Tab-separated table of C-alpha atoms and ligand atoms in Angstrom:
chain	number	residue	atom	x	y	z
A	38	UNK	CA	-16.387	-5.784	60.066
A	39	UNK	CA	-12.884	-3.774	60.344
A	40	UNK	CA	-11.772	-6.337	58.435
A	41	UNK	CA	-14.424	-6.699	55.927
A	42	UNK	CA	-13.681	-3.181	54.746
A	43	UNK	CA	-10.182	-3.614	55.229
A	44	UNK	CA	-10.334	-6.735	52.616
A	45	UNK	CA	-12.232	-4.688	50.677
A	46	UNK	CA	-10.122	-1.425	50.272
A	47	UNK	CA	-7.300	-3.924	49.754
A	48	UNK	CA	-8.942	-5.464	46.996
A	49	UNK	CA	-9.762	-2.183	45.345
A	50	UNK	CA	-6.213	-0.701	45.271
A	51	UNK	CA	-5.004	-3.789	43.841
A	52	UNK	CA	-7.490	-2.835	41.136
A	53	UNK	CA	-6.620	0.184	40.595
A	54	UNK	CA	-3.022	-0.512	40.921
A	55	UNK	CA	-2.913	-3.960	38.191
A	56	UNK	CA	-4.870	-0.921	35.840
A	57	UNK	CA	-2.047	1.049	36.295
A	58	UNK	CA	0.194	-1.332	34.952
A	59	UNK	CA	-1.556	-1.835	31.746
A	60	UNK	CA	-0.374	-0.931	28.653
A	61	UNK	CA	-1.568	2.207	26.891
A	62	UNK	CA	-2.434	1.691	23.446
A	63	UNK	CA	-3.174	4.859	21.465
A	64	UNK	CA	-5.302	4.855	17.896
A	65	UNK	CA	-6.059	7.101	15.243
A	66	UNK	CA	-8.161	6.872	12.171
A	67	UNK	CA	-7.383	9.790	9.521
A	68	UNK	CA	-8.099	10.377	5.450
A	69	UNK	CA	-5.326	10.905	3.294
A	70	UNK	CA	-4.101	9.823	0.021
A	71	UNK	CA	-7.982	9.165	-1.036
A	72	UNK	CA	-7.920	6.433	1.621
A	73	UNK	CA	-8.681	5.664	5.073
A	74	UNK	CA	-5.462	5.574	7.211
A	75	UNK	CA	-4.877	4.012	10.734
A	76	UNK	CA	-2.147	4.260	13.217
A	77	UNK	CA	-2.375	1.813	16.678
A	78	UNK	CA	0.940	1.925	18.947
A	79	UNK	CA	1.724	0.792	22.591
A	80	UNK	CA	3.222	4.299	24.428
A	81	UNK	CA	2.948	4.500	28.043
A	82	UNK	CA	3.619	8.592	28.078
A	83	UNK	CA	0.160	9.724	26.830
A	84	UNK	CA	1.433	13.400	25.390
A	85	UNK	CA	4.056	11.733	24.249
A	86	UNK	CA	2.121	9.228	21.882
A	87	UNK	CA	-0.185	12.093	20.877
A	88	UNK	CA	2.729	14.114	19.470
A	89	UNK	CA	3.996	10.628	17.529
A	90	UNK	CA	0.602	10.344	16.189
A	91	UNK	CA	0.572	13.818	14.791
A	92	UNK	CA	4.291	13.594	13.753
A	93	UNK	CA	2.685	10.066	11.097
A	94	UNK	CA	-0.824	11.944	10.265
A	95	UNK	CA	1.707	14.859	8.987
A	96	UNK	CA	4.280	12.298	7.452
A	97	UNK	CA	1.475	10.689	5.636
A	98	UNK	CA	-0.010	14.102	4.537
A	99	UNK	CA	4.083	15.115	3.472
A	100	UNK	CA	4.583	11.846	1.098
A	101	UNK	CA	0.927	12.753	-0.308
A	102	UNK	CA	1.859	16.706	-1.294
A	103	UNK	CA	5.213	14.954	-2.932
A	104	UNK	CA	3.477	12.265	-5.234
A	105	UNK	CA	0.053	13.140	-5.471
A	106	UNK	CA	-0.898	13.214	-9.747
A	107	UNK	CA	-3.770	14.722	-8.677
A	108	UNK	CA	-1.821	18.139	-6.778
A	109	UNK	CA	-0.695	20.161	-9.631
A	110	UNK	CA	1.944	21.345	-7.126
A	111	UNK	CA	3.602	18.125	-6.542
A	112	UNK	CA	6.954	17.033	-7.254
A	113	UNK	CA	5.611	14.074	-9.265
A	114	UNK	CA	3.164	16.463	-11.511
A	115	UNK	CA	6.693	18.730	-12.066
A	116	UNK	CA	7.677	15.670	-13.575
A	117	UNK	CA	4.568	14.550	-15.802
A	118	UNK	CA	4.399	18.687	-16.820
A	119	UNK	CA	8.159	18.818	-17.756
A	120	UNK	CA	10.299	15.815	-18.177
A	121	UNK	CA	9.828	15.173	-21.125
A	122	UNK	CA	11.030	18.703	-22.128
A	123	UNK	CA	14.415	18.801	-19.893
A	124	UNK	CA	15.844	16.758	-17.118
A	125	UNK	CA	13.752	17.666	-13.623
A	126	UNK	CA	16.217	17.433	-10.712
A	127	UNK	CA	13.626	15.951	-7.497
A	128	UNK	CA	14.184	15.099	-4.175
A	129	UNK	CA	16.065	11.852	-2.905
A	130	UNK	CA	13.403	10.350	-1.711
A	131	UNK	CA	11.505	10.918	-5.079
A	132	UNK	CA	14.371	9.545	-6.850
A	133	UNK	CA	14.773	6.323	-5.095
A	134	UNK	CA	11.241	5.506	-5.119
A	135	UNK	CA	11.147	5.847	-8.715
A	136	UNK	CA	14.371	3.401	-8.977
A	137	UNK	CA	12.964	1.227	-6.472
A	138	UNK	CA	10.262	1.441	-9.330
A	139	UNK	CA	12.193	0.880	-11.978
A	140	UNK	CA	13.506	-2.345	-9.922
A	141	UNK	CA	10.320	-4.194	-10.138
A	142	UNK	CA	9.487	-3.295	-13.764
A	143	UNK	CA	12.542	-4.890	-14.447
A	144	UNK	CA	11.911	-7.727	-12.478
A	145	UNK	CA	8.183	-8.730	-13.730
A	146	UNK	CA	9.172	-7.843	-16.759
A	147	UNK	CA	7.124	-4.532	-17.030
A	148	UNK	CA	3.918	-6.232	-15.455
A	149	UNK	CA	4.294	-3.256	-12.511
A	150	UNK	CA	4.957	0.079	-14.225
A	151	UNK	CA	4.580	3.414	-12.847
A	152	UNK	CA	4.237	4.762	-16.850
A	153	UNK	CA	0.593	2.744	-16.567
A	154	UNK	CA	-0.753	6.397	-16.113
A	155	UNK	CA	0.169	7.521	-19.851
A	156	UNK	CA	-3.204	5.926	-20.389
A	157	UNK	CA	-4.074	5.104	-17.128
A	158	UNK	CA	-5.078	9.106	-16.276
A	159	UNK	CA	-8.031	8.514	-18.879
A	160	UNK	CA	-10.315	6.413	-16.565
A	161	UNK	CA	-12.071	7.874	-13.627
A	162	UNK	CA	-13.474	5.206	-11.438
A	163	UNK	CA	-16.221	7.460	-9.767
A	164	UNK	CA	-17.427	9.265	-12.817
A	165	UNK	CA	-17.318	5.913	-14.676
A	166	UNK	CA	-15.034	6.997	-17.824
A	167	UNK	CA	-12.537	5.445	-19.188
A	168	UNK	CA	-10.660	5.542	-22.442
A	169	UNK	CA	-11.769	5.016	-26.493
A	170	UNK	CA	-10.555	2.608	-28.124
A	171	UNK	CA	-8.636	5.143	-30.354
A	172	UNK	CA	-7.474	7.018	-27.232
A	173	UNK	CA	-6.236	3.141	-25.921
A	174	UNK	CA	-4.447	2.221	-29.232
A	175	UNK	CA	-2.720	5.521	-29.392
A	176	UNK	CA	-1.434	5.827	-26.059
A	177	UNK	CA	-0.768	2.221	-24.823
A	178	UNK	CA	2.714	1.966	-27.011
A	179	UNK	CA	3.445	4.859	-24.588
A	180	UNK	CA	3.560	3.066	-21.340
A	181	UNK	CA	7.331	2.040	-20.931
A	182	UNK	CA	8.943	2.426	-17.752
A	183	UNK	CA	12.232	2.142	-20.069
A	184	UNK	CA	11.246	5.777	-21.113
A	185	UNK	CA	11.907	7.054	-17.717
A	186	UNK	CA	15.370	7.904	-17.733
A	187	UNK	CA	16.884	8.217	-14.176
A	188	UNK	CA	19.937	9.955	-14.079
A	189	UNK	CA	21.458	8.874	-10.135
A	190	UNK	CA	24.621	11.693	-11.062
A	191	UNK	CA	22.296	14.720	-9.971
A	192	UNK	CA	18.968	12.816	-9.601
A	193	UNK	CA	16.781	14.107	-12.108
A	194	UNK	CA	14.537	12.229	-14.720
A	195	UNK	CA	13.830	12.993	-18.269
A	196	UNK	CA	10.987	11.408	-19.849
A	197	UNK	CA	11.169	9.745	-23.532
A	198	UNK	CA	8.083	10.927	-25.253
A	199	UNK	CA	5.936	13.654	-24.358
A	200	UNK	CA	2.816	11.172	-23.863
A	201	UNK	CA	4.256	9.511	-20.923
A	202	UNK	CA	2.769	10.136	-17.059
A	203	UNK	CA	3.571	8.703	-14.039
A	204	UNK	CA	1.991	7.610	-11.194
A	205	UNK	CA	3.167	6.113	-7.757
A	206	UNK	CA	-0.571	4.607	-6.582
A	207	UNK	CA	0.808	1.377	-7.167
A	208	UNK	CA	4.096	1.799	-4.406
A	209	UNK	CA	3.601	5.132	-2.480
A	210	UNK	CA	1.297	3.683	0.043
A	211	UNK	CA	3.632	0.774	0.765
A	212	UNK	CA	6.432	3.593	1.191
A	213	UNK	CA	4.408	5.889	3.733
A	214	UNK	CA	3.573	3.521	6.108
A	215	UNK	CA	7.327	2.060	5.979
A	216	UNK	CA	8.271	5.427	6.527
A	217	UNK	CA	5.552	5.877	9.817
A	218	UNK	CA	6.928	2.867	11.251
A	219	UNK	CA	10.608	4.363	11.177
A	220	UNK	CA	9.201	6.863	12.627
A	221	UNK	CA	7.776	4.839	15.618
A	222	UNK	CA	10.835	2.727	15.981
A	223	UNK	CA	12.757	6.221	15.898
A	224	UNK	CA	10.687	7.203	19.447
A	225	UNK	CA	11.350	3.848	21.013
A	226	UNK	CA	8.062	2.030	20.249
A	227	UNK	CA	7.749	-1.518	20.074
A	228	UNK	CA	4.398	-2.591	19.358
A	229	UNK	CA	2.617	-1.216	16.286
A	230	UNK	CA	0.138	-1.373	13.295
A	231	UNK	CA	-0.001	1.310	11.058
A	232	UNK	CA	-2.563	0.890	7.643
A	233	UNK	CA	-3.110	3.276	4.493
A	234	UNK	CA	-5.981	1.364	2.316
A	235	UNK	CA	-4.289	-2.363	1.909
A	236	UNK	CA	-1.123	-1.604	2.972
A	237	UNK	CA	-0.412	-2.298	6.675
A	238	UNK	CA	2.915	-3.283	8.640
A	239	UNK	CA	2.783	-4.467	12.276
A	240	UNK	CA	5.829	-4.589	14.760
A	241	UNK	CA	5.903	-6.417	17.882
A	242	UNK	CA	2.957	-7.516	19.375
A	243	UNK	CA	-0.741	-6.925	20.335
A	244	UNK	CA	-1.009	-7.362	24.304
A	245	UNK	CA	1.514	-9.934	24.077
A	246	UNK	CA	-0.787	-11.450	21.184
A	247	UNK	CA	-0.151	-11.686	17.504
A	248	UNK	CA	-1.609	-9.012	14.855
A	249	UNK	CA	-4.502	-10.123	12.983
A	250	UNK	CA	-5.176	-8.664	9.917
A	251	UNK	CA	-8.326	-10.035	7.742
A	252	UNK	CA	-8.207	-10.158	4.156
A	253	UNK	CA	-11.549	-8.968	2.834
A	254	UNK	CA	-13.922	-11.503	0.382
A	255	UNK	CA	-13.527	-10.001	-2.976
A	256	UNK	CA	-16.953	-9.571	-3.464
A	257	UNK	CA	-18.779	-9.393	-0.285
A	258	UNK	CA	-17.489	-6.197	1.895
A	259	UNK	CA	-18.665	-7.754	5.052
A	260	UNK	CA	-16.582	-10.854	4.670
A	261	UNK	CA	-13.350	-12.217	5.960
A	262	UNK	CA	-11.725	-14.543	3.777
A	263	UNK	CA	-9.482	-15.506	6.499
A	264	UNK	CA	-7.808	-13.651	8.819
A	265	UNK	CA	-4.061	-13.852	9.566
A	266	UNK	CA	-2.262	-14.156	12.697
A	267	UNK	CA	0.885	-11.689	11.965
A	268	UNK	CA	4.311	-10.871	13.588
A	269	UNK	CA	7.082	-8.341	12.150
A	270	UNK	CA	5.407	-8.198	8.689
A	271	UNK	CA	3.972	-6.134	5.934
A	272	UNK	CA	0.764	-7.046	3.844
A	273	UNK	CA	-0.780	-5.553	1.513
A	274	UNK	CA	-3.828	-6.141	-0.474
A	275	UNK	CA	-4.379	-5.338	-3.935
A	276	UNK	CA	-8.200	-5.602	-5.178
A	277	UNK	CA	-10.395	-4.814	-8.161
A	278	UNK	CA	-13.116	-3.735	-5.863
A	279	UNK	CA	-11.342	-0.624	-4.750
A	280	UNK	CA	-12.015	1.741	-7.652
A	281	UNK	CA	-14.157	0.256	-10.567
A	282	UNK	CA	-17.248	0.599	-12.405
A	283	UNK	CA	-18.958	-2.276	-14.484
A	284	UNK	CA	-20.060	-1.194	-17.561
A	285	UNK	CA	-22.285	-3.864	-19.537
A	286	UNK	CA	-21.159	-6.170	-17.524
A	287	UNK	CA	-17.466	-5.425	-17.545
A	288	UNK	CA	-15.700	-4.421	-14.572
A	289	UNK	CA	-13.548	-1.826	-15.329
A	290	UNK	CA	-10.715	-1.285	-12.172
A	291	UNK	CA	-7.623	1.100	-10.960
A	292	UNK	CA	-5.069	-1.994	-12.446
A	293	UNK	CA	-3.833	-1.688	-15.455
A	294	UNK	CA	-2.340	-4.322	-17.866
A	295	UNK	CA	0.548	-1.951	-19.318
A	296	UNK	CA	0.189	-4.453	-22.223
A	297	UNK	CA	-3.232	-3.217	-23.149
A	298	UNK	CA	-4.236	0.051	-21.380
A	299	UNK	CA	-6.781	-2.096	-20.091
A	300	UNK	CA	-8.158	-2.941	-16.887
A	301	UNK	CA	-6.863	-6.530	-15.412
A	302	UNK	CA	-9.356	-9.220	-15.374
A	303	UNK	CA	-6.528	-12.770	-14.001
A	304	UNK	CA	-7.612	-11.849	-10.514
A	305	UNK	CA	-9.967	-10.928	-7.874
A	306	UNK	CA	-7.247	-9.945	-5.503
A	307	UNK	CA	-3.725	-10.332	-4.307
A	308	UNK	CA	-2.495	-10.036	-1.525
A	309	UNK	CA	1.413	-9.555	-0.386
A	310	UNK	CA	3.680	-11.017	2.745
A	311	UNK	CA	6.869	-9.258	3.025
A	312	UNK	CA	9.451	-7.748	5.198
A	313	UNK	CA	8.743	-4.418	4.234
A	314	UNK	CA	5.554	-2.262	2.969
A	315	UNK	CA	6.961	-1.197	-0.575
A	316	UNK	CA	7.978	-4.726	-1.252
A	317	UNK	CA	4.723	-5.926	-0.216
A	318	UNK	CA	2.588	-2.825	-1.935
A	319	UNK	CA	4.969	-3.242	-5.290
A	320	UNK	CA	4.329	-6.788	-5.642
A	321	UNK	CA	0.988	-6.520	-4.653
A	322	UNK	CA	0.190	-4.636	-7.447
A	323	UNK	CA	2.942	-6.729	-9.770
A	324	UNK	CA	1.125	-9.949	-8.988
A	325	UNK	CA	-1.860	-8.744	-9.760
A	326	UNK	CA	-0.972	-7.856	-13.141
A	327	UNK	CA	0.851	-11.249	-13.882
A	328	UNK	CA	-1.577	-13.049	-12.985
A	329	UNK	CA	-1.722	-16.268	-10.569
A	330	UNK	CA	0.208	-18.437	-12.679
A	331	UNK	CA	3.314	-16.676	-13.662
A	332	UNK	CA	2.509	-14.524	-9.710
A	333	UNK	CA	3.100	-17.500	-8.182
A	334	UNK	CA	6.186	-18.726	-10.127
A	335	UNK	CA	8.103	-15.702	-9.467
A	336	UNK	CA	7.049	-15.242	-5.896
A	337	UNK	CA	7.868	-18.356	-5.115
A	338	UNK	CA	11.803	-17.423	-6.313
A	339	UNK	CA	11.864	-13.954	-3.817
A	340	UNK	CA	13.553	-15.047	-0.371
A	341	UNK	CA	10.156	-13.338	2.413
A	342	UNK	CA	7.615	-12.916	-0.052
A	343	UNK	CA	4.176	-15.085	0.300
A	344	UNK	CA	1.207	-14.292	-1.378
A	345	UNK	CA	-2.428	-15.511	-1.448
A	346	UNK	CA	-4.096	-14.838	-4.874
A	347	UNK	CA	-7.818	-15.204	-5.236
A	348	UNK	CA	-8.649	-15.789	-8.900
A	349	UNK	CA	-10.547	-14.681	-11.092
A	350	UNK	CA	-13.202	-17.466	-10.956
A	351	UNK	CA	-13.271	-16.936	-6.719
A	352	UNK	CA	-10.810	-19.157	-5.878
A	353	UNK	CA	-7.871	-19.278	-3.426
A	354	UNK	CA	-4.164	-20.126	-4.195
A	355	UNK	CA	-1.331	-19.676	-2.008
A	356	UNK	CA	2.736	-19.137	-2.416
A	357	UNK	CA	4.611	-22.757	-1.509
A	358	UNK	CA	5.830	-21.233	1.610
A	359	UNK	CA	1.882	-20.840	2.490
A	360	UNK	CA	1.216	-24.397	1.403
A	361	UNK	CA	0.718	-27.133	4.062
A	362	UNK	CA	2.611	-30.027	3.406
A	363	UNK	CA	-0.190	-32.680	4.615
B	481	AMP	P1	-2.926	-1.600	-5.419
B	481	AMP	O1	-3.658	-0.908	-4.747
B	481	AMP	O2	-1.709	-1.196	-4.325
B	481	AMP	O3	-2.254	-2.403	-5.753
B	481	AMP	O4	-2.311	0.270	-6.483
B	481	AMP	C1	-3.080	0.291	-7.398
B	481	AMP	C2	-2.865	1.445	-7.505
B	481	AMP	O5	-1.485	1.091	-8.751
B	481	AMP	C3	-3.852	1.787	-9.011
B	481	AMP	O6	-4.886	2.762	-8.195
B	481	AMP	C4	-2.637	2.735	-10.144
B	481	AMP	O7	-2.183	4.412	-9.030
B	481	AMP	C5	-1.757	2.312	-9.375
B	481	AMP	N1	-1.289	0.989	-10.879
B	481	AMP	C6	-1.833	0.497	-11.747
B	481	AMP	N2	-1.552	-0.344	-12.805
B	481	AMP	C7	-0.412	-0.372	-12.309
B	481	AMP	C8	0.697	-0.571	-12.919
B	481	AMP	N3	0.660	-1.865	-13.974
B	481	AMP	N4	2.007	-0.582	-12.508
B	481	AMP	C9	2.301	-0.251	-11.255
B	481	AMP	N5	1.006	0.573	-10.633
B	481	AMP	C10	-0.284	0.644	-11.279
B	482	MG	MG1	0.815	-1.762	-4.361
């Protein structure tokens, strides 16, 4: 009888001690930049973990306040209000993101162009509003990244025309995810996942196993087309289902062809895997605009970049590195 009791006590003690060794995971979901975000990471000190979560949330909101085109007092709005009249000196952070945007514009021969907003600002997908033909005709020539003059010497920006407007919606979320990963890494976090809308990045593992991130079916919200096992990578999906409305059978959505001022209808979704979220974000928007043929041609030339494209007819296409040799 006594020995049974001792065995039981020992067993319960073992259970308690093995639970206390189980890694402590922390997570939070929150709204920022008009989208749902999530942070999840392993950290043993729960109090410190709560502080880290607040740092990540604050960082996302800080970047939103800096780069939102919808906040009239953001640094980006200041550019849209003043940069056609005189050079505007901006923060290093915004200047560097404008330089990166310029790099992707050149790399994609203008498919990625933050001045898409010169026409793009006239779309309101919630209210089902879009520019009329006259507006498109008048403003599309204003979409030209070369009209955004960057002066590295004093970190100033000047627009070549008063009709140019810029919007960093195609790259800012990726930048925010990278900054948040940096914060976690600086505090010793080894295993983490951060997501902002279609942009995610993972470091380390999830309980000694790979992370799994799904790509949703572009026409069936509840369905995944693939669930990818991932490690140490950023993944970004651009889809025509994120912000859109349908009028007379035509889908108007938030990814704009700089050549036409109209929504791009070559693809349903483009997923990019890359080393950082900034790269993955800029390229997912870019490759969406380029379409599967030109897009895969470009991705196949870029080191450490992979693509999964669902084209306009729903067919899945991959970059060469993902195609199995058989
Ligand atoms: P994503 O979901 O990352 O593809 O970003 C889509 C967002 O990118 C849109 O909501 C716009 O803010 C922005 N965008 C749309 N068209 C372009 C374009 N051709 N080049 C750069 N950014 C764009
Ligand atoms: Mg993007």
